[in-house]
């Protein structure tokens, strides 16, 4: 549905040239919810605005729904943009127009009759849950309600694509959840292709199928949300994920030196990631049974879910003689569990028993 190839965007600013995008390749399939995550200034807004040509790339190709966007005339572009709705962090509503008129605005621009406008706006009000607010003005609405108006307005011209630029960044966590649920709902209902720009991994985890991590105008990594979450490659991705999945050591070990060698009184700490069916497999019990002399202490455990796939994260501490520990590591490496060896760490003496 969206194919970006070798997108470069250079801004001319008073202080010189800004290389906002440095060669971006991205394919987004029809009906997909594709997340783009990055820090402030990474180039996310520039990238998403290249999809509807609000920004014209300095070079590269933008194909949307089979059309080469770079080659369209102004009037062809206006038509093509009807296919692409957009919502924003600060909603961009007309403050002097009612909820109804805000939603009707794109239809009025294209000279739709008021009877046809009503046929379109009424069900949209219903869809976003604002039927009783039609005559109110934006100033009378909460942030979440304003974004619902934004969504209804974006859907008024029956787009095939919805671009969301930090659409939930100004909202509290509860409202964010409800707006994300609405976006997911319309994605399903209308087979809408959705591009979600965010700096929050929670947003990606909540609704996206795929994710691209953008850093300094380059895509650092991309893939299915499940793959990227369970096996992040790039440091910046790990940082984004660590907000959701703590990488801290358990309190009893925190601050102590981590050593590759066994130290008297230390445990070998392992971080284990289990995925899918394996998340509730008795792998650890089997390990203890199979590996004579190894003891396994559970230090941290968390079972989560990404798109209905169970995803378990554990930190365990192994003790025993070196050969039994090696047996245990060999055992785990033959199982479908991702093992990260943290190292030998001693318990804090104050907490130790
Ligand atoms: N109109 C502009 N003129 C000059 N520089 C810009 C312009 N828009 C964005 N930039 C610069 O391009 C880079 C990427 O910006 P942006 O795409 O807004 O990033 P993000 O949305 O990830 O925060 C930043 O360094 C920003 O300052
Ligand atoms: Mg931005």
Coordinates of N, CA and C in Angstrom, one line a residue, residues 17-237:
X17 N 22.1 23.4 6.3 CA 21.3 22.2 5.8 C 21.0 21.2 6.9
X18 N 19.8 20.7 7.0 CA 19.5 19.7 8.0 C 19.1 18.4 7.3
X19 N 19.9 17.4 7.5 CA 19.7 16.1 6.8 C 18.7 15.3 7.7
X20 N 17.4 15.5 7.5 CA 16.4 14.9 8.3 C 16.2 13.4 8.0
X21 N 16.2 13.1 6.8 CA 16.1 11.6 6.4 C 17.2 11.3 5.5
X22 N 17.9 10.2 5.8 CA 19.1 9.9 5.1 C 19.1 8.6 4.3
X23 N 17.9 8.3 3.6 CA 17.8 7.1 2.8 C 16.9 6.1 3.5
X24 N 15.6 6.3 3.4 CA 14.7 5.4 4.2 C 14.0 4.5 3.1
X25 N 14.0 3.2 3.4 CA 13.2 2.2 2.7 C 12.2 1.6 3.6
X26 N 10.9 1.6 3.2 CA 9.9 1.1 4.0 C 8.7 0.6 3.2
X27 N 8.2 -0.6 3.4 CA 7.0 -1.1 2.8 C 6.0 -1.4 3.8
X28 N 4.8 -0.8 3.5 CA 3.7 -1.0 4.5 C 2.5 -1.6 3.7
X29 N 2.1 -2.8 4.2 CA 1.1 -3.6 3.4 C -0.3 -3.1 3.8
X30 N -1.2 -3.4 2.9 CA -2.6 -3.0 3.1 C -3.2 -3.6 4.4
X31 N -3.9 -2.8 5.1 CA -4.5 -3.3 6.3 C -3.6 -3.4 7.6
X32 N -2.3 -3.1 7.4 CA -1.4 -3.2 8.5 C -1.4 -2.0 9.4
X33 N -1.1 -2.2 10.6 CA -0.8 -1.0 11.5 C 0.7 -1.0 11.7
X34 N 1.3 0.0 11.1 CA 2.8 0.1 11.1 C 3.3 1.2 12.0
X35 N 4.1 0.8 13.0 CA 4.6 1.8 14.0 C 5.9 2.3 13.6
X36 N 6.2 3.6 13.8 CA 7.5 4.2 13.6 C 7.9 4.9 14.9
X37 N 8.9 4.4 15.5 CA 9.3 4.9 16.8 C 10.6 5.5 16.7
X38 N 10.8 6.6 17.4 CA 12.1 7.3 17.5 C 12.1 8.4 18.5
X39 N 13.3 8.9 18.8 CA 13.4 10.0 19.8 C 13.0 11.3 19.0
X40 N 12.8 12.4 19.8 CA 12.4 13.7 19.2 C 13.6 14.1 18.3
X41 N 13.2 14.5 17.1 CA 14.2 15.0 16.1 C 14.7 13.9 15.2
X42 N 14.3 12.6 15.4 CA 14.8 11.5 14.7 C 14.4 11.6 13.2
X43 N 13.3 12.3 12.9 CA 12.8 12.4 11.5 C 11.5 11.8 11.3
X44 N 10.7 11.4 12.4 CA 9.5 10.7 12.2 C 8.4 11.6 11.5
X45 N 8.2 12.8 12.0 CA 7.2 13.6 11.3 C 7.5 13.9 9.9
X46 N 8.8 14.2 9.6 CA 9.2 14.4 8.2 C 8.9 13.2 7.4
X47 N 9.2 12.0 7.9 CA 8.9 10.8 7.2 C 7.4 10.6 6.9
X48 N 6.6 10.8 7.9 CA 5.2 10.5 7.7 C 4.6 11.6 6.7
X49 N 5.1 12.8 6.8 CA 4.6 13.9 5.9 C 5.1 13.7 4.4
X50 N 6.1 12.8 4.3 CA 6.6 12.5 2.9 C 5.6 11.5 2.2
X51 N 4.8 10.8 3.1 CA 3.8 9.9 2.5 C 2.7 10.6 1.8
X52 N 2.2 11.7 2.4 CA 1.2 12.5 1.7 C 1.7 13.8 1.0
X53 N 3.0 13.9 0.9 CA 3.7 15.0 0.2 C 3.4 16.3 0.9
X54 N 3.1 16.3 2.2 CA 3.1 17.6 2.9 C 4.6 18.1 2.9
X55 N 5.5 17.1 2.9 CA 6.9 17.4 2.7 C 7.3 16.7 1.4
X56 N 7.9 17.3 0.5 CA 8.4 16.7 -0.7 C 9.8 16.2 -0.4
X57 N 10.1 14.9 -0.6 CA 11.4 14.4 -0.4 C 12.4 15.1 -1.3
X58 N 13.6 15.2 -0.9 CA 14.7 15.8 -1.7 C 15.0 14.8 -2.8
X59 N 15.0 13.5 -2.5 CA 15.1 12.5 -3.5 C 14.5 11.2 -3.0
X60 N 14.2 10.3 -3.9 CA 13.6 9.0 -3.5 C 12.3 8.8 -4.1
X61 N 11.7 7.7 -3.8 CA 10.4 7.3 -4.4 C 9.3 7.1 -3.4
X62 N 8.1 7.6 -3.6 CA 7.0 7.4 -2.8 C 5.8 6.9 -3.6
X63 N 5.5 5.6 -3.4 CA 4.4 5.0 -4.1 C 3.3 4.7 -3.1
X64 N 2.1 5.3 -3.3 CA 1.0 5.1 -2.4 C -0.2 4.6 -3.2
X65 N -0.7 3.4 -2.8 CA -1.8 2.8 -3.5 C -1.5 2.8 -5.0
X66 N -0.3 2.4 -5.4 CA 0.0 2.3 -6.8 C 0.4 3.6 -7.5
X67 N 0.2 4.7 -6.8 CA 0.5 6.0 -7.5 C 1.9 6.5 -7.1
X68 N 2.6 7.0 -8.1 CA 3.9 7.6 -7.8 C 3.7 9.1 -7.4
X69 N 3.7 9.3 -6.1 CA 3.3 10.6 -5.5 C 4.2 11.7 -6.0
X70 N 5.4 11.4 -6.3 CA 6.4 12.5 -6.7 C 6.0 13.1 -8.1
X71 N 5.2 12.3 -8.8 CA 5.0 12.7 -10.2 C 3.6 13.4 -10.4
X72 N 2.8 13.5 -9.3 CA 1.5 14.1 -9.4 C 1.5 15.6 -9.5
X73 N 0.5 16.1 -10.3 CA 0.3 17.6 -10.3 C -0.4 18.0 -9.0
X74 N -0.5 19.3 -8.8 CA -1.1 19.8 -7.6 C -2.6 19.2 -7.4
X75 N -3.3 19.3 -8.6 CA -4.7 18.8 -8.5 C -4.8 17.3 -8.3
X76 N -3.9 16.6 -8.9 CA -3.9 15.1 -8.7 C -3.5 14.8 -7.3
X77 N -2.6 15.6 -6.8 CA -2.2 15.4 -5.4 C -3.3 15.6 -4.4
X78 N -4.1 16.7 -4.7 CA -5.3 16.9 -3.8 C -6.2 15.7 -3.8
X79 N -6.4 15.1 -4.9 CA -7.3 13.9 -5.0 C -6.6 12.8 -4.2
X80 N -5.3 12.6 -4.5 CA -4.6 11.5 -3.8 C -4.7 11.6 -2.3
X81 N -4.7 12.9 -1.8 CA -4.6 13.1 -0.4 C -6.0 12.7 0.3
X82 N -7.1 12.7 -0.5 CA -8.4 12.3 0.1 C -8.3 10.9 0.5
X83 N -7.3 10.2 -0.1 CA -7.1 8.7 0.3 C -6.3 8.6 1.6
X84 N -5.8 9.7 2.1 CA -4.9 9.6 3.2 C -5.3 10.6 4.3
X85 N -5.9 10.0 5.3 CA -6.3 10.8 6.5 C -5.2 11.0 7.4
X86 N -5.2 12.1 8.2 CA -4.1 12.3 9.1 C -4.6 12.9 10.4
X87 N -4.1 12.4 11.5 CA -4.4 13.0 12.9 C -3.1 13.4 13.5
X88 N -3.2 14.4 14.5 CA -2.0 15.1 15.0 C -2.0 15.1 16.5
X89 N -0.9 15.4 17.1 CA -0.7 15.4 18.5 C -1.7 16.5 19.1
X90 N -1.7 17.7 18.5 CA -2.5 18.7 19.1 C -3.8 18.9 18.3
X91 N -4.3 17.9 17.7 CA -5.6 17.7 17.1 C -5.9 18.6 15.9
X92 N -5.4 19.9 15.9 CA -5.6 20.8 14.8 C -7.0 21.0 14.4
X93 N -7.9 21.2 15.5 CA -9.3 21.4 15.2 C -9.6 22.9 15.0
X94 N -10.7 23.2 14.3 CA -11.1 24.6 14.1 C -11.8 25.0 15.4
X95 N -11.3 26.0 16.1 CA -11.9 26.3 17.4 C -13.2 27.0 17.3
X96 N -13.4 27.6 16.2 CA -14.7 28.4 16.0 C -15.8 27.6 15.3
X97 N -15.5 26.3 15.1 CA -16.5 25.4 14.5 C -16.9 24.3 15.5
X98 N -18.2 23.9 15.4 CA -18.7 22.8 16.2 C -18.0 21.5 15.9
X99 N -18.2 20.5 16.7 CA -17.7 19.2 16.5 C -18.3 18.7 15.1
X100 N -19.5 18.9 14.9 CA -20.2 18.5 13.6 C -19.4 19.2 12.4
X101 N -19.3 20.5 12.5 CA -18.7 21.2 11.4 C -17.2 20.9 11.2
X102 N -16.5 20.6 12.3 CA -15.1 20.1 12.2 C -15.0 18.9 11.3
X103 N -15.9 17.9 11.6 CA -15.9 16.6 10.9 C -16.3 16.9 9.5
X104 N -17.3 17.8 9.3 CA -17.8 18.1 7.9 C -16.8 18.9 7.1
X105 N -15.8 19.5 7.7 CA -15.0 20.4 7.0 C -14.3 19.9 5.7
X106 N -13.7 18.7 5.7 CA -13.1 18.3 4.4 C -14.2 18.0 3.3
X107 N -15.4 17.7 3.8 CA -16.5 17.4 2.8 C -17.0 18.7 2.2
X108 N -17.1 19.8 3.0 CA -17.5 21.1 2.5 C -16.4 21.6 1.5
X109 N -15.2 21.3 1.8 CA -14.1 21.8 0.9 C -14.3 21.1 -0.5
X110 N -14.8 19.9 -0.5 CA -14.9 19.3 -1.8 C -16.4 19.4 -2.3
X111 N -17.1 20.4 -1.8 CA -18.4 20.8 -2.3 C -19.5 19.7 -2.2
X112 N -19.4 18.9 -1.1 CA -20.4 17.9 -0.9 C -21.7 18.6 -0.4
X113 N -22.9 18.1 -0.9 CA -24.2 18.7 -0.5 C -24.4 18.5 1.0
X114 N -25.2 19.4 1.7 CA -25.3 19.2 3.1 C -26.1 18.0 3.5
X115 N -27.0 17.5 2.6 CA -27.6 16.2 2.8 C -26.6 15.1 2.8
X116 N -25.7 15.1 1.9 CA -24.7 14.0 1.8 C -23.7 14.2 3.0
X117 N -23.4 15.4 3.4 CA -22.5 15.6 4.5 C -23.2 15.0 5.8
X118 N -24.5 15.2 6.0 CA -25.2 14.7 7.1 C -25.1 13.1 7.1
X119 N -25.3 12.5 5.9 CA -25.2 11.1 5.8 C -23.9 10.5 6.2
X120 N -22.9 11.3 6.0 CA -21.5 10.9 6.3 C -21.1 11.2 7.8
X121 N -21.5 12.4 8.3 CA -21.0 12.8 9.6 C -21.8 12.1 10.7
X122 N -23.1 11.9 10.5 CA -23.9 11.2 11.6 C -23.2 9.9 12.0
X123 N -23.0 9.0 11.1 CA -22.4 7.7 11.5 C -21.0 7.8 12.0
X124 N -20.3 8.8 11.6 CA -18.9 9.0 12.1 C -19.0 9.5 13.6
X125 N -20.0 10.4 13.9 CA -20.2 10.8 15.3 C -20.5 9.6 16.1
X126 N -21.3 8.7 15.6 CA -21.6 7.5 16.3 C -20.4 6.6 16.5
X127 N -19.6 6.4 15.4 CA -18.4 5.6 15.5 C -17.5 6.0 16.5
X128 N -17.2 7.3 16.7 CA -16.2 7.8 17.6 C -16.9 8.1 19.0
X129 N -18.2 7.9 19.1 CA -18.8 8.0 20.4 C -19.1 9.5 20.8
X130 N -19.3 10.3 19.9 CA -19.6 11.7 20.2 C -20.9 12.3 19.7
X131 N -21.9 11.4 19.6 CA -23.2 11.7 19.1 C -23.8 12.9 19.9
X132 N -23.6 12.9 21.2 CA -24.2 13.9 22.0 C -23.4 15.2 22.1
X133 N -22.3 15.2 21.4 CA -21.4 16.4 21.4 C -21.4 17.2 20.1
X134 N -22.3 16.8 19.2 CA -22.2 17.4 17.8 C -22.2 18.9 17.8
X135 N -23.0 19.5 18.7 CA -23.1 21.0 18.7 C -22.1 21.7 19.6
X136 N -21.2 20.9 20.2 CA -20.3 21.6 21.1 C -19.1 22.1 20.4
X137 N -18.3 22.9 21.0 CA -17.1 23.5 20.4 C -15.8 22.8 21.0
X138 N -14.7 22.7 20.3 CA -13.5 22.0 20.8 C -13.2 22.4 22.2
X139 N -13.3 23.7 22.6 CA -12.9 24.1 23.9 C -13.7 23.4 25.0
X140 N -14.9 22.9 24.7 CA -15.7 22.2 25.7 C -15.4 20.7 25.8
X141 N -14.4 20.3 25.0 CA -14.1 18.8 25.0 C -12.8 18.5 25.8
X142 N -12.7 17.3 26.2 CA -11.5 16.8 26.8 C -10.5 16.4 25.6
X143 N -9.3 16.2 26.0 CA -8.3 15.8 25.0 C -8.7 14.6 24.2
X144 N -9.1 13.6 24.9 CA -9.5 12.4 24.2 C -10.7 12.6 23.2
X145 N -11.6 13.4 23.7 CA -12.8 13.8 22.8 C -12.3 14.6 21.6
X146 N -11.4 15.5 21.8 CA -10.8 16.2 20.7 C -10.2 15.3 19.6
X147 N -9.4 14.3 20.1 CA -8.8 13.4 19.2 C -9.8 12.6 18.5
X148 N -10.9 12.3 19.1 CA -12.0 11.5 18.5 C -12.6 12.3 17.3
X149 N -12.7 13.6 17.5 CA -13.1 14.5 16.4 C -12.1 14.5 15.3
X150 N -10.8 14.5 15.7 CA -9.8 14.5 14.7 C -9.9 13.2 13.9
X151 N -10.1 12.1 14.5 CA -10.2 10.8 13.8 C -11.5 10.8 12.9
X152 N -12.6 11.3 13.4 CA -13.8 11.3 12.6 C -13.6 12.2 11.3
X153 N -12.9 13.4 11.6 CA -12.6 14.2 10.4 C -11.7 13.6 9.4
X154 N -10.7 12.8 9.9 CA -9.8 12.2 9.0 C -10.5 11.1 8.2
X155 N -11.6 10.5 8.8 CA -12.3 9.4 8.1 C -13.3 9.9 7.1
X156 N -13.6 11.2 7.2 CA -14.8 11.8 6.4 C -14.7 11.6 4.9
X157 N -13.4 11.6 4.4 CA -13.3 11.4 3.0 C -13.0 9.9 2.6
X158 N -13.4 9.0 3.5 CA -13.2 7.6 3.2 C -11.8 7.2 2.8
X159 N -10.8 7.6 3.6 CA -9.4 7.3 3.2 C -9.1 5.8 3.3
X160 N -8.1 5.4 2.6 CA -7.6 4.0 2.7 C -6.4 3.9 3.7
X161 N -5.9 5.1 4.0 CA -4.7 5.2 4.9 C -5.0 6.2 5.9
X162 N -4.5 5.9 7.2 CA -4.6 6.9 8.2 C -3.2 7.1 8.8
X163 N -2.7 8.3 8.8 CA -1.4 8.7 9.3 C -1.6 9.3 10.7
X164 N -1.0 8.8 11.7 CA -1.1 9.3 13.1 C 0.2 9.8 13.6
X165 N 0.3 11.1 13.7 CA 1.6 11.7 14.1 C 1.5 12.0 15.6
X166 N 2.0 11.2 16.5 CA 2.0 11.4 17.9 C 0.6 11.6 18.4
X167 N -0.4 10.9 17.9 CA -1.8 11.2 18.1 C -2.2 11.0 19.6
X168 N -1.4 10.3 20.3 CA -1.8 10.1 21.7 C -0.8 10.7 22.7
X169 N 0.2 11.4 22.2 CA 1.3 12.0 23.0 C 0.8 13.0 24.0
X170 N -0.3 13.7 23.7 CA -0.8 14.7 24.6 C -1.9 14.2 25.6
X171 N -2.1 12.9 25.5 CA -3.2 12.3 26.3 C -2.6 11.5 27.5
X172 N -3.5 11.4 28.6 CA -3.1 10.5 29.7 C -3.2 9.1 29.3
X173 N -2.5 8.2 30.1 CA -2.4 6.8 29.7 C -3.8 6.1 29.5
X174 N -4.8 6.4 30.3 CA -6.1 5.8 30.2 C -6.8 6.2 28.8
X175 N -6.7 7.5 28.6 CA -7.3 8.1 27.3 C -6.5 7.5 26.1
X176 N -5.2 7.4 26.3 CA -4.4 6.9 25.2 C -4.9 5.5 24.8
X177 N -5.1 4.7 25.8 CA -5.6 3.3 25.6 C -6.9 3.3 24.8
X178 N -7.8 4.2 25.2 CA -9.1 4.3 24.5 C -9.0 4.8 23.1
X179 N -8.1 5.7 22.8 CA -7.9 6.2 21.4 C -7.2 5.1 20.6
X180 N -6.3 4.4 21.2 CA -5.6 3.3 20.5 C -6.6 2.2 20.1
X181 N -7.5 1.9 21.1 CA -8.5 0.9 20.8 C -9.4 1.4 19.7
X182 N -9.8 2.6 19.6 CA -10.6 3.2 18.5 C -9.8 3.0 17.2
X183 N -8.6 3.3 17.2 CA -7.8 3.2 15.9 C -7.7 1.8 15.5
X184 N -7.5 0.9 16.4 CA -7.5 -0.5 16.1 C -8.9 -1.0 15.5
X185 N -9.9 -0.5 16.1 CA -11.3 -0.8 15.7 C -11.5 -0.4 14.3
X186 N -11.2 0.9 13.9 CA -11.4 1.3 12.6 C -10.5 0.7 11.6
X187 N -9.3 0.3 12.0 CA -8.4 -0.5 11.2 C -9.0 -1.8 10.7
X188 N -9.7 -2.4 11.6 CA -10.4 -3.7 11.4 C -11.6 -3.5 10.5
X189 N -12.4 -2.5 11.0 CA -13.7 -2.3 10.3 C -13.6 -1.9 8.9
X190 N -12.6 -1.0 8.6 CA -12.5 -0.5 7.2 C -11.3 -1.0 6.5
X191 N -10.6 -2.0 7.0 CA -9.4 -2.5 6.4 C -8.4 -1.4 6.1
X192 N -8.4 -0.4 7.0 CA -7.6 0.8 6.9 C -6.1 0.5 7.1
X193 N -5.2 1.0 6.3 CA -3.8 0.9 6.6 C -3.4 2.1 7.5
X194 N -2.8 1.8 8.6 CA -2.5 2.8 9.6 C -1.0 3.0 9.8
X195 N -0.5 4.2 9.8 CA 0.9 4.5 10.2 C 0.9 5.2 11.5
X196 N 1.5 4.7 12.5 CA 1.5 5.3 13.8 C 2.9 5.8 14.1
X197 N 3.1 7.1 14.3 CA 4.3 7.7 14.7 C 4.3 7.9 16.2
X198 N 5.3 7.5 16.9 CA 5.3 7.6 18.4 C 6.7 7.6 19.0
X199 N 6.8 8.1 20.2 CA 8.1 7.9 20.9 C 7.9 7.0 22.1
X200 N 6.7 6.3 22.1 CA 6.4 5.5 23.2 C 6.2 4.0 22.8
X201 N 7.0 3.1 23.4 CA 7.0 1.7 23.0 C 5.6 1.1 23.4
X202 N 5.0 1.6 24.4 CA 3.7 1.1 24.8 C 2.7 1.2 23.7
X203 N 2.8 2.3 22.9 CA 1.8 2.5 21.8 C 2.1 1.4 20.8
X204 N 3.3 1.2 20.5 CA 3.7 0.2 19.5 C 3.2 -1.2 20.0
X205 N 3.5 -1.5 21.2 CA 3.1 -2.8 21.8 C 1.6 -3.0 21.7
X206 N 0.9 -1.9 22.0 CA -0.6 -2.0 22.1 C -1.2 -2.3 20.8
X207 N -0.9 -1.7 19.7 CA -1.7 -1.8 18.5 C -0.9 -2.2 17.2
X208 N 0.4 -2.1 17.2 CA 1.1 -2.2 15.9 C 1.4 -3.7 15.5
X209 N 1.4 -4.0 14.2 CA 1.8 -5.3 13.7 C 3.3 -5.3 13.5
X210 N 3.7 -4.2 12.9 CA 5.1 -4.1 12.5 C 5.7 -2.8 13.1
X211 N 7.0 -2.7 13.2 CA 7.6 -1.5 13.8 C 8.9 -1.2 13.1
X212 N 9.2 0.1 12.9 CA 10.5 0.5 12.4 C 11.0 1.5 13.4
X213 N 12.3 1.3 13.8 CA 12.9 2.2 14.8 C 13.8 3.1 14.0
X214 N 13.5 4.4 14.1 CA 14.2 5.4 13.3 C 15.1 6.2 14.3
X215 N 16.3 6.4 13.8 CA 17.3 7.2 14.6 C 18.1 8.0 13.7
X216 N 18.1 9.3 14.0 CA 18.9 10.2 13.2 C 18.7 10.1 11.7
X217 N 17.5 10.0 11.3 CA 17.2 9.9 9.8 C 17.4 8.6 9.1
X218 N 17.7 7.6 10.0 CA 18.0 6.2 9.4 C 17.1 5.2 10.1
X219 N 16.7 4.2 9.4 CA 16.0 3.1 10.1 C 17.0 2.1 10.7
X220 N 17.0 2.1 12.1 CA 18.0 1.3 12.8 C 17.6 -0.2 12.7
X221 N 16.3 -0.5 12.8 CA 15.8 -1.8 12.6 C 14.3 -1.8 12.4
X222 N 13.8 -2.9 11.7 CA 12.4 -3.0 11.5 C 12.0 -4.5 11.5
X223 N 10.7 -4.7 11.7 CA 10.3 -6.1 11.7 C 8.9 -6.2 12.4
X224 N 8.5 -7.5 12.7 CA 7.3 -7.6 13.4 C 7.5 -7.2 14.8
X225 N 6.4 -6.7 15.5 CA 6.6 -6.2 16.8 C 7.1 -7.3 17.7
X226 N 6.6 -8.5 17.5 CA 6.9 -9.6 18.4 C 8.5 -9.9 18.2
X227 N 9.0 -9.9 17.0 CA 10.4 -10.1 16.8 C 11.3 -9.0 17.4
X228 N 10.8 -7.8 17.2 CA 11.7 -6.7 17.7 C 11.6 -6.6 19.2
X229 N 10.5 -7.0 19.8 CA 10.4 -6.9 21.2 C 11.2 -8.1 21.9
X230 N 11.2 -9.2 21.3 CA 11.8 -10.4 21.9 C 13.3 -10.5 21.6
X231 N 13.7 -9.8 20.5 CA 15.0 -10.0 20.0 C 15.6 -8.7 19.4
X232 N 15.6 -7.6 20.2 CA 16.0 -6.3 19.7 C 17.5 -6.3 19.3
X233 N 17.9 -5.8 18.2 CA 19.2 -5.8 17.7 C 20.0 -4.5 18.1
X234 N 19.3 -3.4 18.0 CA 20.0 -2.1 18.1 C 19.9 -1.6 19.5
X235 N 20.9 -0.9 19.9 CA 21.0 -0.3 21.3 C 19.7 0.6 21.6
X236 N 19.4 1.4 20.5 CA 18.3 2.3 20.7 C 17.0 1.6 20.9
X237 N 16.8 0.5 20.2 CA 15.6 -0.3 20.4 C 15.5 -0.9 21.8

